[in-house]
PDB file of C-alpha atoms in Angstrom:
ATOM      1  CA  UNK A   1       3.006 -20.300   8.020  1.00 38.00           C
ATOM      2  CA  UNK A   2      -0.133 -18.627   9.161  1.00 46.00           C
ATOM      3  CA  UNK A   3      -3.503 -20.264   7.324  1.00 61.00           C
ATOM      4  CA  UNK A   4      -5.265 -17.631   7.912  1.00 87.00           C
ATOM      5  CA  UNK A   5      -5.213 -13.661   8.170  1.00 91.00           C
ATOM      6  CA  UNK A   6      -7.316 -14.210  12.140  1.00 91.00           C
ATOM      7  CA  UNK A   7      -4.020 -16.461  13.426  1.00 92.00           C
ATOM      8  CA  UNK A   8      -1.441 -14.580  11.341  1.00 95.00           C
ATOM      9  CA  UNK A   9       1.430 -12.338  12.394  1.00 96.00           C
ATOM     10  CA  UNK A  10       0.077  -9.587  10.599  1.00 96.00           C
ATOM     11  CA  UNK A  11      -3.192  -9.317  12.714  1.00 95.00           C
ATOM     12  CA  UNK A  12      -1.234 -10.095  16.385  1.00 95.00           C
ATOM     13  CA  UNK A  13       1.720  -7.703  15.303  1.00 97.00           C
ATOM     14  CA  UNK A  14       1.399  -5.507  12.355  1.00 98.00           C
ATOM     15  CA  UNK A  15      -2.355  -4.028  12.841  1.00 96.00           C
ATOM     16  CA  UNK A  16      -2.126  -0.349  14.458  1.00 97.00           C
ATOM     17  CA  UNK A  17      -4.925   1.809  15.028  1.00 96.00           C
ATOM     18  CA  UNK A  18      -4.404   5.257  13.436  1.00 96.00           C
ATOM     19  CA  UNK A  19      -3.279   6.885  16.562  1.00 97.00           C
ATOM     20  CA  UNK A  20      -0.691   3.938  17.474  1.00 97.00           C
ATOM     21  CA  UNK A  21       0.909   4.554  13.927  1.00 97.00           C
ATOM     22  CA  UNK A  22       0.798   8.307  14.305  1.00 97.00           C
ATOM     23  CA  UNK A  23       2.712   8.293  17.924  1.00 97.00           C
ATOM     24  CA  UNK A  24       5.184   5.466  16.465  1.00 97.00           C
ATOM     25  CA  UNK A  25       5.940   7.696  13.924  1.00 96.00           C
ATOM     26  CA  UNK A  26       6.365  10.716  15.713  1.00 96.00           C
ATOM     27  CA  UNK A  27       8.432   8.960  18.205  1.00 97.00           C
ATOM     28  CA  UNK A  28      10.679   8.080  15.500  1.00 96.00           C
ATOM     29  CA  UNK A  29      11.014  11.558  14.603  1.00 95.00           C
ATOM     30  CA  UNK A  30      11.317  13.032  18.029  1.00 96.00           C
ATOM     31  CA  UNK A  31      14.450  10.934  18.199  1.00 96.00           C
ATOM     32  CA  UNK A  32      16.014  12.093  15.073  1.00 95.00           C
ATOM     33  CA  UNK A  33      14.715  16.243  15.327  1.00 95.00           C
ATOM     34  CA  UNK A  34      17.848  16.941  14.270  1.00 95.00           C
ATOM     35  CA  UNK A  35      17.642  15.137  11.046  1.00 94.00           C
ATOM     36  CA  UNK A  36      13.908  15.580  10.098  1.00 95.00           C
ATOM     37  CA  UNK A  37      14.905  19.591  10.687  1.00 95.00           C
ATOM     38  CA  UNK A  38      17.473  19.474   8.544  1.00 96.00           C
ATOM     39  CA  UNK A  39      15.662  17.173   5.787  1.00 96.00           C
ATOM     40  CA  UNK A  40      12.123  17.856   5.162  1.00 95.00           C
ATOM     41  CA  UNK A  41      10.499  15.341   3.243  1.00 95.00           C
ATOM     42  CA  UNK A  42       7.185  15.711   1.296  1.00 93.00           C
ATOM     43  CA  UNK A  43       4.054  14.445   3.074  1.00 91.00           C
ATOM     44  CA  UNK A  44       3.676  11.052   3.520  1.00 92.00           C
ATOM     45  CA  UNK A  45       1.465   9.604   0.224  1.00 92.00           C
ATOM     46  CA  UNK A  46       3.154  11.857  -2.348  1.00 94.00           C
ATOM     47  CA  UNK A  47       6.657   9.952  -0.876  1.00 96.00           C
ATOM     48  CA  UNK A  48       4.752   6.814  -1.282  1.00 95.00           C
ATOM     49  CA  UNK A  49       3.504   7.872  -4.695  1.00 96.00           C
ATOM     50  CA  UNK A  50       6.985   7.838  -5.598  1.00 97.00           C
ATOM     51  CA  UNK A  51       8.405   4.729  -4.238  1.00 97.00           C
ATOM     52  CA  UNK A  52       5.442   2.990  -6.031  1.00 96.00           C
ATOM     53  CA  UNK A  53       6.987   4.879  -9.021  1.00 96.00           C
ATOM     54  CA  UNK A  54      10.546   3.250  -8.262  1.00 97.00           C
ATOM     55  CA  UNK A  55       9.631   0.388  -7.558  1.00 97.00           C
ATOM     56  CA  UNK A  56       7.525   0.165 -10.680  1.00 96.00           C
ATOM     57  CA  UNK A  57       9.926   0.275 -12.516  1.00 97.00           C
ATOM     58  CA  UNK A  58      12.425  -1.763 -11.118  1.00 97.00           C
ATOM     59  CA  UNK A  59       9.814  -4.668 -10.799  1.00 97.00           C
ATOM     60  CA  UNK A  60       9.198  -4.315 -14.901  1.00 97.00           C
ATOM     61  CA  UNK A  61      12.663  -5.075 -15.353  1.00 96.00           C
ATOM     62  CA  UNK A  62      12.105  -8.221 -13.697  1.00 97.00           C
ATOM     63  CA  UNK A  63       8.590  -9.097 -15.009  1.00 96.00           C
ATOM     64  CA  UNK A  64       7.854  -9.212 -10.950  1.00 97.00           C
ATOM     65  CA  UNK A  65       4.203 -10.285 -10.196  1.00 96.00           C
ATOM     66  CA  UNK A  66       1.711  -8.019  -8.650  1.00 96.00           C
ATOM     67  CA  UNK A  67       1.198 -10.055  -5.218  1.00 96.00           C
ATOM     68  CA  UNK A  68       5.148  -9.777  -5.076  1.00 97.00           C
ATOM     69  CA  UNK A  69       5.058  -5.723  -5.972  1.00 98.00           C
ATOM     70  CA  UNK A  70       2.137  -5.738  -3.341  1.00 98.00           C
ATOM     71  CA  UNK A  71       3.927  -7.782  -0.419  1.00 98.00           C
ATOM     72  CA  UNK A  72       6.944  -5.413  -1.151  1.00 98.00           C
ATOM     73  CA  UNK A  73       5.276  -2.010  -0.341  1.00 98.00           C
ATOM     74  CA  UNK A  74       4.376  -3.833   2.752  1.00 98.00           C
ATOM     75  CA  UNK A  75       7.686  -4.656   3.543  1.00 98.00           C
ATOM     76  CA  UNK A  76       8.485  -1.184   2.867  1.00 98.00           C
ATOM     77  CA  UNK A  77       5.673   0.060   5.642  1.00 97.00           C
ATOM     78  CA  UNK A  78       6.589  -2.103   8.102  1.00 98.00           C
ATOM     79  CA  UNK A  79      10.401  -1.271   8.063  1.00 98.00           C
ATOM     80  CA  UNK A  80       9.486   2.806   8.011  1.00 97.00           C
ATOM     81  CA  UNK A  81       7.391   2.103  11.007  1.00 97.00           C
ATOM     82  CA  UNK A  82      10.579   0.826  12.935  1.00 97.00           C
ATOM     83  CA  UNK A  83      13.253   3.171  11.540  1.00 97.00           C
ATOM     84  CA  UNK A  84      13.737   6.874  10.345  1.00 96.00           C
ATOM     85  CA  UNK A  85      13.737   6.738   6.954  1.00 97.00           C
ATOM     86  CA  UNK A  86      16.355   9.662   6.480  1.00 96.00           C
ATOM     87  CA  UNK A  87      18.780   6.907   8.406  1.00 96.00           C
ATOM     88  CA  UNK A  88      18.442   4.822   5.496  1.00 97.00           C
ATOM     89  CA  UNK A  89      19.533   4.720   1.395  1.00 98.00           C
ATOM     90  CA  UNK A  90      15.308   4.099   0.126  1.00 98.00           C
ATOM     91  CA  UNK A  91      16.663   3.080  -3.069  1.00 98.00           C
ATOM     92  CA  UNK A  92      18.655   0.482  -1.549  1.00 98.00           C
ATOM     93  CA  UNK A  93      15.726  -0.594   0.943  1.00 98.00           C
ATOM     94  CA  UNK A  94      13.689  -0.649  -2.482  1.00 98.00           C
ATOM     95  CA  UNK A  95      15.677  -3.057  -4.026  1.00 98.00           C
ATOM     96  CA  UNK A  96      15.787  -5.141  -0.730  1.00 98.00           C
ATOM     97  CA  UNK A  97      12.196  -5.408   0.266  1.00 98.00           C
ATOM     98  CA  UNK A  98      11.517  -6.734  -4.064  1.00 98.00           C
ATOM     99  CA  UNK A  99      14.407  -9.434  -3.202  1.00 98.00           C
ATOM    100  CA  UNK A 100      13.245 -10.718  -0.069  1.00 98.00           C
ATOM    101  CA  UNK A 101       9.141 -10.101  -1.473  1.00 98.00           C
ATOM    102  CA  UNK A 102       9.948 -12.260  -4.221  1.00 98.00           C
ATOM    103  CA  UNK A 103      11.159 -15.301  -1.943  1.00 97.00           C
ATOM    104  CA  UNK A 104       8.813 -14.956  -0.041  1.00 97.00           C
ATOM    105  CA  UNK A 105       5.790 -15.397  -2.814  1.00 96.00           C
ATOM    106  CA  UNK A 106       7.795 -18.104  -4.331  1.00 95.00           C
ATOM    107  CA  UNK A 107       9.345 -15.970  -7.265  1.00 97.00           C
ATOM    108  CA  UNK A 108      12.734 -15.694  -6.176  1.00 97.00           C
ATOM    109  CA  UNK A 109      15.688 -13.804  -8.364  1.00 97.00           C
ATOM    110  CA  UNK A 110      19.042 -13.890  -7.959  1.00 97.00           C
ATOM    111  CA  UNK A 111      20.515 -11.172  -5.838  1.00 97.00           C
ATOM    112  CA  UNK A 112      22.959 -10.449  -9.052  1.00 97.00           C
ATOM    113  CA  UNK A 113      20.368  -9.850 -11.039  1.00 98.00           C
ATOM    114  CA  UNK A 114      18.304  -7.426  -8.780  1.00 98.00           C
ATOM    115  CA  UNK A 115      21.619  -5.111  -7.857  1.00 98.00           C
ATOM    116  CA  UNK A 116      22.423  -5.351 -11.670  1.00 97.00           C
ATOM    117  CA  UNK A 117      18.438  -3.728 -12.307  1.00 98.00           C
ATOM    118  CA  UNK A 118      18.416  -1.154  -9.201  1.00 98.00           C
ATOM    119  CA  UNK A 119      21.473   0.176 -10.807  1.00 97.00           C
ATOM    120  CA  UNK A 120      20.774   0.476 -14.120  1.00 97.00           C
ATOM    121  CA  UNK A 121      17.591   2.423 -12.798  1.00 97.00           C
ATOM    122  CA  UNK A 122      19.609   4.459  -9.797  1.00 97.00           C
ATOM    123  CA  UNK A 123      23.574   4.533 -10.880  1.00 96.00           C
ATOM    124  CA  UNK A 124      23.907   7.363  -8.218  1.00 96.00           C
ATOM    125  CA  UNK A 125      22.456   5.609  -5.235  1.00 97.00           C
ATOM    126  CA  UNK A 126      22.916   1.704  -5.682  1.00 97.00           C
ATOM    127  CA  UNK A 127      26.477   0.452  -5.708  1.00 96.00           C
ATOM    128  CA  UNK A 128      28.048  -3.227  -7.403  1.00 95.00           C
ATOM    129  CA  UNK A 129      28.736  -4.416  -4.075  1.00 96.00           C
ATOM    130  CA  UNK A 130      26.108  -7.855  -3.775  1.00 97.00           C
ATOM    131  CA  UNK A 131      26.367  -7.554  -0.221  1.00 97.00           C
ATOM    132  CA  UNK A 132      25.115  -4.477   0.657  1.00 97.00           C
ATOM    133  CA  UNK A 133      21.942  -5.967  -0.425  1.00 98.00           C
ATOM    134  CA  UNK A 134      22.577  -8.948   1.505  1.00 97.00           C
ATOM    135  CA  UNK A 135      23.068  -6.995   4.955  1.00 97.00           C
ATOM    136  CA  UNK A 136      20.268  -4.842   4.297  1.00 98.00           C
ATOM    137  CA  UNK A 137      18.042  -7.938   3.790  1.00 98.00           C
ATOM    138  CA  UNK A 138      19.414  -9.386   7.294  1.00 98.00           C
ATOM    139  CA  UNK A 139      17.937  -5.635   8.169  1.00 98.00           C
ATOM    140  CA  UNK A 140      14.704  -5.563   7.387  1.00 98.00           C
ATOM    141  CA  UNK A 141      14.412  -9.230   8.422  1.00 98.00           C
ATOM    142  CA  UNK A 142      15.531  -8.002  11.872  1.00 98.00           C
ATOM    143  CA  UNK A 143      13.638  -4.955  11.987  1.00 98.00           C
ATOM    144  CA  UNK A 144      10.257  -7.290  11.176  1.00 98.00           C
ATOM    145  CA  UNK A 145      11.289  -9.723  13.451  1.00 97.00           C
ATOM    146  CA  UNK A 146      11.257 -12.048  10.824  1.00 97.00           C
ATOM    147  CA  UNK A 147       7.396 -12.015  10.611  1.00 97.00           C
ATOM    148  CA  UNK A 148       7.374 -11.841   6.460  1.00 97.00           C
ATOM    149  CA  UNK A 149       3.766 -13.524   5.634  1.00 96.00           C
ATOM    150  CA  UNK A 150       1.379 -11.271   4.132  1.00 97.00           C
ATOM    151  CA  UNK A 151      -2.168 -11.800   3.748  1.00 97.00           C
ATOM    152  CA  UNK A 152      -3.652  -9.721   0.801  1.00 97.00           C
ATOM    153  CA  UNK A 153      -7.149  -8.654  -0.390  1.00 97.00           C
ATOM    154  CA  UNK A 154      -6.544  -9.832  -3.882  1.00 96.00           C
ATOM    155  CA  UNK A 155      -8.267 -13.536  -2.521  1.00 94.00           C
ATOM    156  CA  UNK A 156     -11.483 -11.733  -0.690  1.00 94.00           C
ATOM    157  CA  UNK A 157     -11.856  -9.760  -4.586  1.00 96.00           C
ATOM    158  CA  UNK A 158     -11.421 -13.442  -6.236  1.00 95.00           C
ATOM    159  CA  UNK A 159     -14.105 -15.004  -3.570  1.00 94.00           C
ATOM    160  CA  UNK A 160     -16.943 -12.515  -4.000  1.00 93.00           C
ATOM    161  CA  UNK A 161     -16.585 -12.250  -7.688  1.00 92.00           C
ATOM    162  CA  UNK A 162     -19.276 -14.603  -8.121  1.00 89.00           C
ATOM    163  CA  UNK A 163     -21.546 -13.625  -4.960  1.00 89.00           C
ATOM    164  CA  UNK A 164     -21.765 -10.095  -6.209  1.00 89.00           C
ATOM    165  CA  UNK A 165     -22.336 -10.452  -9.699  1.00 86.00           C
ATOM    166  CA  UNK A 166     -19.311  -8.666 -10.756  1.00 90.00           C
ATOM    167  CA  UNK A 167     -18.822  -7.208 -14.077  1.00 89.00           C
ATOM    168  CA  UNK A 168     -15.266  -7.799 -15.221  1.00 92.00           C
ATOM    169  CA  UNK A 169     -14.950  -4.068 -15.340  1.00 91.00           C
ATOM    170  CA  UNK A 170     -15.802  -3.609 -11.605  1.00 92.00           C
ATOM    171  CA  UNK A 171     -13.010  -6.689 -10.827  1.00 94.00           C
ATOM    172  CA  UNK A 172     -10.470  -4.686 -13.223  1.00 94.00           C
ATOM    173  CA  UNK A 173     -11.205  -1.673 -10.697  1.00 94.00           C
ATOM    174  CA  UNK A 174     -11.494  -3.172  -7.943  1.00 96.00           C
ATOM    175  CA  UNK A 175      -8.565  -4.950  -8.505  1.00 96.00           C
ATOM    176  CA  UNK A 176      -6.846  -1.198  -9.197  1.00 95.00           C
ATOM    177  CA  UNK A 177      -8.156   0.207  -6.245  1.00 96.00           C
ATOM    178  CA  UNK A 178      -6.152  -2.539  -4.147  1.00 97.00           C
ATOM    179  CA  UNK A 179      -3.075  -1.816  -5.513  1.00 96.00           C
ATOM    180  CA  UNK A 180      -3.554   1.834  -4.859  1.00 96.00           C
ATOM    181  CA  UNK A 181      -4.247   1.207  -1.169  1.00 97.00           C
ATOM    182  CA  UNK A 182      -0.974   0.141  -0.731  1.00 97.00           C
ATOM    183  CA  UNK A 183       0.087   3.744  -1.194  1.00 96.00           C
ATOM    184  CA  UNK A 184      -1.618   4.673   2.112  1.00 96.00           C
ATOM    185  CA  UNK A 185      -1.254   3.525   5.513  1.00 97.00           C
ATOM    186  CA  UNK A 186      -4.617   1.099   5.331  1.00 97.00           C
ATOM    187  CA  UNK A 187      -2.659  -2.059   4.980  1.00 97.00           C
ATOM    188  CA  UNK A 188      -1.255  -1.848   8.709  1.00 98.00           C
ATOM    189  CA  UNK A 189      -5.081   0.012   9.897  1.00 97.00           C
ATOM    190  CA  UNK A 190      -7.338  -2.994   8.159  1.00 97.00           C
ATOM    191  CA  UNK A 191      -7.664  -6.489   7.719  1.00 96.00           C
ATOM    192  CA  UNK A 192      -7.208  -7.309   4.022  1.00 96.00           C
ATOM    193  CA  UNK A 193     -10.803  -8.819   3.832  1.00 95.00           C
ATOM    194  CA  UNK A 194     -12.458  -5.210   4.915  1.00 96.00           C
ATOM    195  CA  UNK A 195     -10.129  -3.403   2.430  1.00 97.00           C
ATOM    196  CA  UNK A 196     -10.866  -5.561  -0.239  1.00 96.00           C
ATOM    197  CA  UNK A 197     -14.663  -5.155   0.359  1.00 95.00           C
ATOM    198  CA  UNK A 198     -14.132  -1.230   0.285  1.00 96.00           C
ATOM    199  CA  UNK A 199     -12.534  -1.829  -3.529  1.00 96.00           C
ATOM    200  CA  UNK A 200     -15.744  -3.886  -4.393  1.00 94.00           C
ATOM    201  CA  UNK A 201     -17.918  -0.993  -2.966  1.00 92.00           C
ATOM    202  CA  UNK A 202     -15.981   2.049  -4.527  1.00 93.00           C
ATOM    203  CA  UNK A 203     -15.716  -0.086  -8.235  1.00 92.00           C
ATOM    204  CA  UNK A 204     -19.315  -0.603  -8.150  1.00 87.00           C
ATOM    205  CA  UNK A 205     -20.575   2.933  -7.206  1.00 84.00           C
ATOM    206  CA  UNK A 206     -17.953   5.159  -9.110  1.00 73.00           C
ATOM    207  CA  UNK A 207     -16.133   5.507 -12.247  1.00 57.00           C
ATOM    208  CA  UNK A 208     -12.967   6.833 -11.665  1.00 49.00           C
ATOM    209  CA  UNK A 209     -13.689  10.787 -11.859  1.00 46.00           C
ATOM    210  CA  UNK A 210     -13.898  13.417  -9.403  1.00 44.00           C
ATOM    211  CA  UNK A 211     -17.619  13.281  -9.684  1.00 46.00           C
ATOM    212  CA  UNK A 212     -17.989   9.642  -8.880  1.00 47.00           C
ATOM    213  CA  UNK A 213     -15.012   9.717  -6.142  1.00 52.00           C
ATOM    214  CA  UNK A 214     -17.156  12.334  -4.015  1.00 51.00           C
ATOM    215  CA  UNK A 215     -20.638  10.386  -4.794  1.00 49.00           C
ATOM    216  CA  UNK A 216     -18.399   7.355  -3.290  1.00 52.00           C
ATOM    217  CA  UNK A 217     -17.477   9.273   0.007  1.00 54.00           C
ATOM    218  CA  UNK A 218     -21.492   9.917   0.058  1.00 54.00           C
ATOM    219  CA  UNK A 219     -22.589   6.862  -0.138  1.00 52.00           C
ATOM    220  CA  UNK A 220     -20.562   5.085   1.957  1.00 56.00           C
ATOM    221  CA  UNK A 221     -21.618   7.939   4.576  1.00 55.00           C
ATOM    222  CA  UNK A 222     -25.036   7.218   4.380  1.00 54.00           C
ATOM    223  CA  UNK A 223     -23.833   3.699   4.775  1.00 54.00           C
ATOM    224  CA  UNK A 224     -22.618   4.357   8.227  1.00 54.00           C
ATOM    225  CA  UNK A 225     -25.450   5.567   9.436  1.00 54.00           C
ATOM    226  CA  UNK A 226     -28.247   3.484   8.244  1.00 46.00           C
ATOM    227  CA  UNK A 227     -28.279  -0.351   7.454  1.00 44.00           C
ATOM    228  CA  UNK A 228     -31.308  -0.336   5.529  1.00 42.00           C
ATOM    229  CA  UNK A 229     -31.248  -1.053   1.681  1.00 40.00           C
ATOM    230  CA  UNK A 230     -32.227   1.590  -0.124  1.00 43.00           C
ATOM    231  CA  UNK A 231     -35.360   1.703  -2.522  1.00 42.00           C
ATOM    232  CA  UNK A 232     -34.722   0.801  -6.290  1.00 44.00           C
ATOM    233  CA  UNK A 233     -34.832   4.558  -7.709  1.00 44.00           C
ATOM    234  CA  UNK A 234     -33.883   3.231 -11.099  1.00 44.00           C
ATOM    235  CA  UNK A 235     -36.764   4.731 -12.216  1.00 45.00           C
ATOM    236  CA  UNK A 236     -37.638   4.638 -16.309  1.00 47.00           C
ATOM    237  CA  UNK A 237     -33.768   3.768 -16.624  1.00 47.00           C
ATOM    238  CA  UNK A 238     -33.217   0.794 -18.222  1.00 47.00           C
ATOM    239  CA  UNK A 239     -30.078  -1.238 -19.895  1.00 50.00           C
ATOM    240  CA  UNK A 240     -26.834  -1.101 -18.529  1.00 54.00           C
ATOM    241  CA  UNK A 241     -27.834   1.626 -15.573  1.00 54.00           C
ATOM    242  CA  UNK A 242     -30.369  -0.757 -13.950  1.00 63.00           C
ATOM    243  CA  UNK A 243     -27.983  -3.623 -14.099  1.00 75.00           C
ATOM    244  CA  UNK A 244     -25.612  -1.473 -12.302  1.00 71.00           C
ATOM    245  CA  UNK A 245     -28.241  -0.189  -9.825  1.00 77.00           C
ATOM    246  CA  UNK A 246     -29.484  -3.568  -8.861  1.00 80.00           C
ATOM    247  CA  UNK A 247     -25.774  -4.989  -8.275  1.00 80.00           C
ATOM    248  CA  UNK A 248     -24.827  -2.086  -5.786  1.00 80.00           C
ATOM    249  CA  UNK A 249     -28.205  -2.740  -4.270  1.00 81.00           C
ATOM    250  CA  UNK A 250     -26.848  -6.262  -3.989  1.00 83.00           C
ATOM    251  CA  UNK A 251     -23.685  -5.287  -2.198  1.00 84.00           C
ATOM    252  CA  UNK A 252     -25.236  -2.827   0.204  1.00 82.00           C
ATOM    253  CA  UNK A 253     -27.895  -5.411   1.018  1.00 85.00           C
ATOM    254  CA  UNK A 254     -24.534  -8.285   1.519  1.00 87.00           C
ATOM    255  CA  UNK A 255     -23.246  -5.537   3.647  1.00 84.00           C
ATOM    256  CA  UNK A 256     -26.020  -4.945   5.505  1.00 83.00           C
ATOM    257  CA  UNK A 257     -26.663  -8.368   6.549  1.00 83.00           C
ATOM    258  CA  UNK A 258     -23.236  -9.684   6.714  1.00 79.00           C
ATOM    259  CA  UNK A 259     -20.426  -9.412   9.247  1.00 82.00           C
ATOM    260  CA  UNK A 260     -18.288  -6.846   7.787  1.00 87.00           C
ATOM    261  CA  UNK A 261     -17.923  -3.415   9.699  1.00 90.00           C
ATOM    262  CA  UNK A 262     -19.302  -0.477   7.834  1.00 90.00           C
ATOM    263  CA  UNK A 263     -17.268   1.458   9.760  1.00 92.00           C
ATOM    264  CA  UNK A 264     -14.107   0.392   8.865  1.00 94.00           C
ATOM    265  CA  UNK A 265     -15.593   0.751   5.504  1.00 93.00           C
ATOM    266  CA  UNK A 266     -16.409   4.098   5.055  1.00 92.00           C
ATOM    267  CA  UNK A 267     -12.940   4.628   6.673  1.00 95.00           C
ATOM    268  CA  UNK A 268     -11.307   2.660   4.116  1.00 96.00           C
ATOM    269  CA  UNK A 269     -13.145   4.128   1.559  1.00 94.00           C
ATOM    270  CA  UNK A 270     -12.211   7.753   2.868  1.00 94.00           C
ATOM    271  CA  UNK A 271      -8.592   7.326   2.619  1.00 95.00           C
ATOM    272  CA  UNK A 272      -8.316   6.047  -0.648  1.00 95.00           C
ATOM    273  CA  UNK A 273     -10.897   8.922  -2.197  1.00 92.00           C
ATOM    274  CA  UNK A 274      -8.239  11.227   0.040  1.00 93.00           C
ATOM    275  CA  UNK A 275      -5.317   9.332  -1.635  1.00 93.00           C
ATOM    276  CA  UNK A 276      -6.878  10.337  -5.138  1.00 91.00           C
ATOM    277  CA  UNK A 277      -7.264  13.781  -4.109  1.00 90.00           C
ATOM    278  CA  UNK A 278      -3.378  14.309  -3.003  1.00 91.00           C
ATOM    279  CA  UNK A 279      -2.292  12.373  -6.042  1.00 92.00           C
ATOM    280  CA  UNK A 280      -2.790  15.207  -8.333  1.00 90.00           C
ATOM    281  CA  UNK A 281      -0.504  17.364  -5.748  1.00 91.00           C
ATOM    282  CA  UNK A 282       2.304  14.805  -6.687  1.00 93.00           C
ATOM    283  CA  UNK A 283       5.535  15.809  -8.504  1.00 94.00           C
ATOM    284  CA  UNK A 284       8.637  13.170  -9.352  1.00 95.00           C
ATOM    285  CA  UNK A 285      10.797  15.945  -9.252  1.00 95.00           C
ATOM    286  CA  UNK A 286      10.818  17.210  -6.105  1.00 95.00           C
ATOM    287  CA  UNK A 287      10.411  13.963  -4.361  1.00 96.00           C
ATOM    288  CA  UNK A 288      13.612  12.765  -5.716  1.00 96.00           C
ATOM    289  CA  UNK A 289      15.468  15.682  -4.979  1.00 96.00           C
ATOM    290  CA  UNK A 290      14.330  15.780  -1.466  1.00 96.00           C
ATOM    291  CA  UNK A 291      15.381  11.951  -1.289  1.00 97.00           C
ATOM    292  CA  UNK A 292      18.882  12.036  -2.939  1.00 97.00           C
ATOM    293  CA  UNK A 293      19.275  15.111  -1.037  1.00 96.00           C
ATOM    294  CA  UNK A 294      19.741  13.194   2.171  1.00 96.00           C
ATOM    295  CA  UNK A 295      21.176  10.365   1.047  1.00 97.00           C
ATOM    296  CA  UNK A 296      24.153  11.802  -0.682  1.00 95.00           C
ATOM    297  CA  UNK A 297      24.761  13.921   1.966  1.00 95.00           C
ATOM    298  CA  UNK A 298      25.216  11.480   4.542  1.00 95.00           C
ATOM    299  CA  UNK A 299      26.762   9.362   2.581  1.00 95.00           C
ATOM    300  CA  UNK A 300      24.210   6.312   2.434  1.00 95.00           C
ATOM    301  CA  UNK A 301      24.432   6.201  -0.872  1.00 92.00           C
ATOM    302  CA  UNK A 302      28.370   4.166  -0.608  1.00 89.00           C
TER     303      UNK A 302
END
């Protein structure tokens, strides 16, 4: 097992800049034209959207820690970086990434138990048979040449906690904003340290509204182009405000003088506030038809 994210897997293997995962993709669909033609799918983070959604669920069944949820959508990446997903049952692949996820952060469930829950949730896609889980497992183990550690940004949150000053609102959100990067493609673009850095940085400078999400993408543009501190402009403010004021001009002055690149900061911190922006595009309804579309009709579903 890797110690450390700089000698893991995950940084040799399963870090892609964005035009390496754009051309593996399209590769993938230039070999299946045929079937992306006849399939369209929504665009890529709305169909994310909803296998958080499924998997949700399932994983609430099963009282499934977070890091486990986390390392799953991973899983889930990884796999739909190698294959087509219209070649595949995603419910199935679902309920196969949470197995193997959950034995691999030392939670482990009995494969029984998880086909039992996946078909209480999807009776039209997941069948009785245990070992259709089983060979899909062998599947995704295959397809990620059986590279399964996964280093997260939940530790880099829990280390600066203390070095920031950090409310325990701006760790809730923080904490939030993690888990919603899983939804995009940053976790195979970033190391988890620089992602989990963006979180602090978008926690401390927004609340979650439209207004603050756009002051966000601001900021951290000004960021990228200067690596002075900014004055204290707190003005006659007092109280809470100042607090606030003086613990982003802690971070900024941290960022400034530490390693971390800004860059891949303000990137980070663009996606996500994009993420946001798309999520209120998102409908259940049409993502699951478009999905059970293609798997009943190929028949991935038996």
């Amino acid at each position: 097992m890797a110690a450390n994210y700089w000698a893991s897997t995950q940084r040799r293997h399963w870090q892609f800049s964005r035009e390496t995962l754009t051309n593996i993709r399209q590769q993938l669909e230039d070999d299946d034209r045929n079937l992306v033609q006849q399939y369209p799918l929504p665009d890529r983070r709305l169909l994310s959207l909803f296998f958080n959604q499924q998997l949700s669920k399932l994983g609430k069944r099963m009282s499934v820690r977070q890091q486990a949820l986390a390392t799953t959508q991973v899983y889930i990446r990884r796999f739909y970086s190698k294959v087509e997903i219209r070649r595949t049952n995603p419910y199935l692949v679902l309920a196969t990434a949470l197995y193997l996820a959950c034995k691999m952060e030392e939670c482990p469930l009995h494969i029984r138990v998880v086909v039992s829950e996946a078909r209480q949730i999807w009776p039209d896609f997941i069948v009785s048979d245990v070992s259709k889980l089983g060979e899909c497992e062998f599947y995704l183990i295959s397809e990620m040449n059986s590279q399964l550690i996964i280093h997260h940004p939940y530790r880099t949150l829990h280390e600066l906690q203390a070095t920031l000053s950090m409310a325990q609102d701006d760790i809730s959100l923080a904490w939030s904003i993690i888990n919603d990067h899983y939804l995009t493609d940053l976790p195979l673009l970033f190391p988890p340290h620089v992602v989990a850095v963006t979180a602090i940085f978008l926690a401390m400078t927004l609340k979650p509204t439209q207004a603050g999400l756009q002051a966000a993408a601001s900021t951290a543009a000004a960021l990228s182009s200067t690596s002075t501190m900014p004055k204290d402009q707190s003005g006659p403010n007092t109280g809470v405000l100042s607090t606030q004021q003086k613990k982003v001009q802690n971070l900024v002055s941290w960022l400034a003088e530490g390693e971390i690149d800004i860059k891949a900061v303000v990137d980070c911190s663009q996606e996500i506030i994009s993420l946001y922006d798309v999520w209120e595009q998102y409908n259940e309804k049409t993502c699951k038809e478009q999905v059970g579309r293609f798997v009943k009709a190929r028949g991935l579903d038996k």
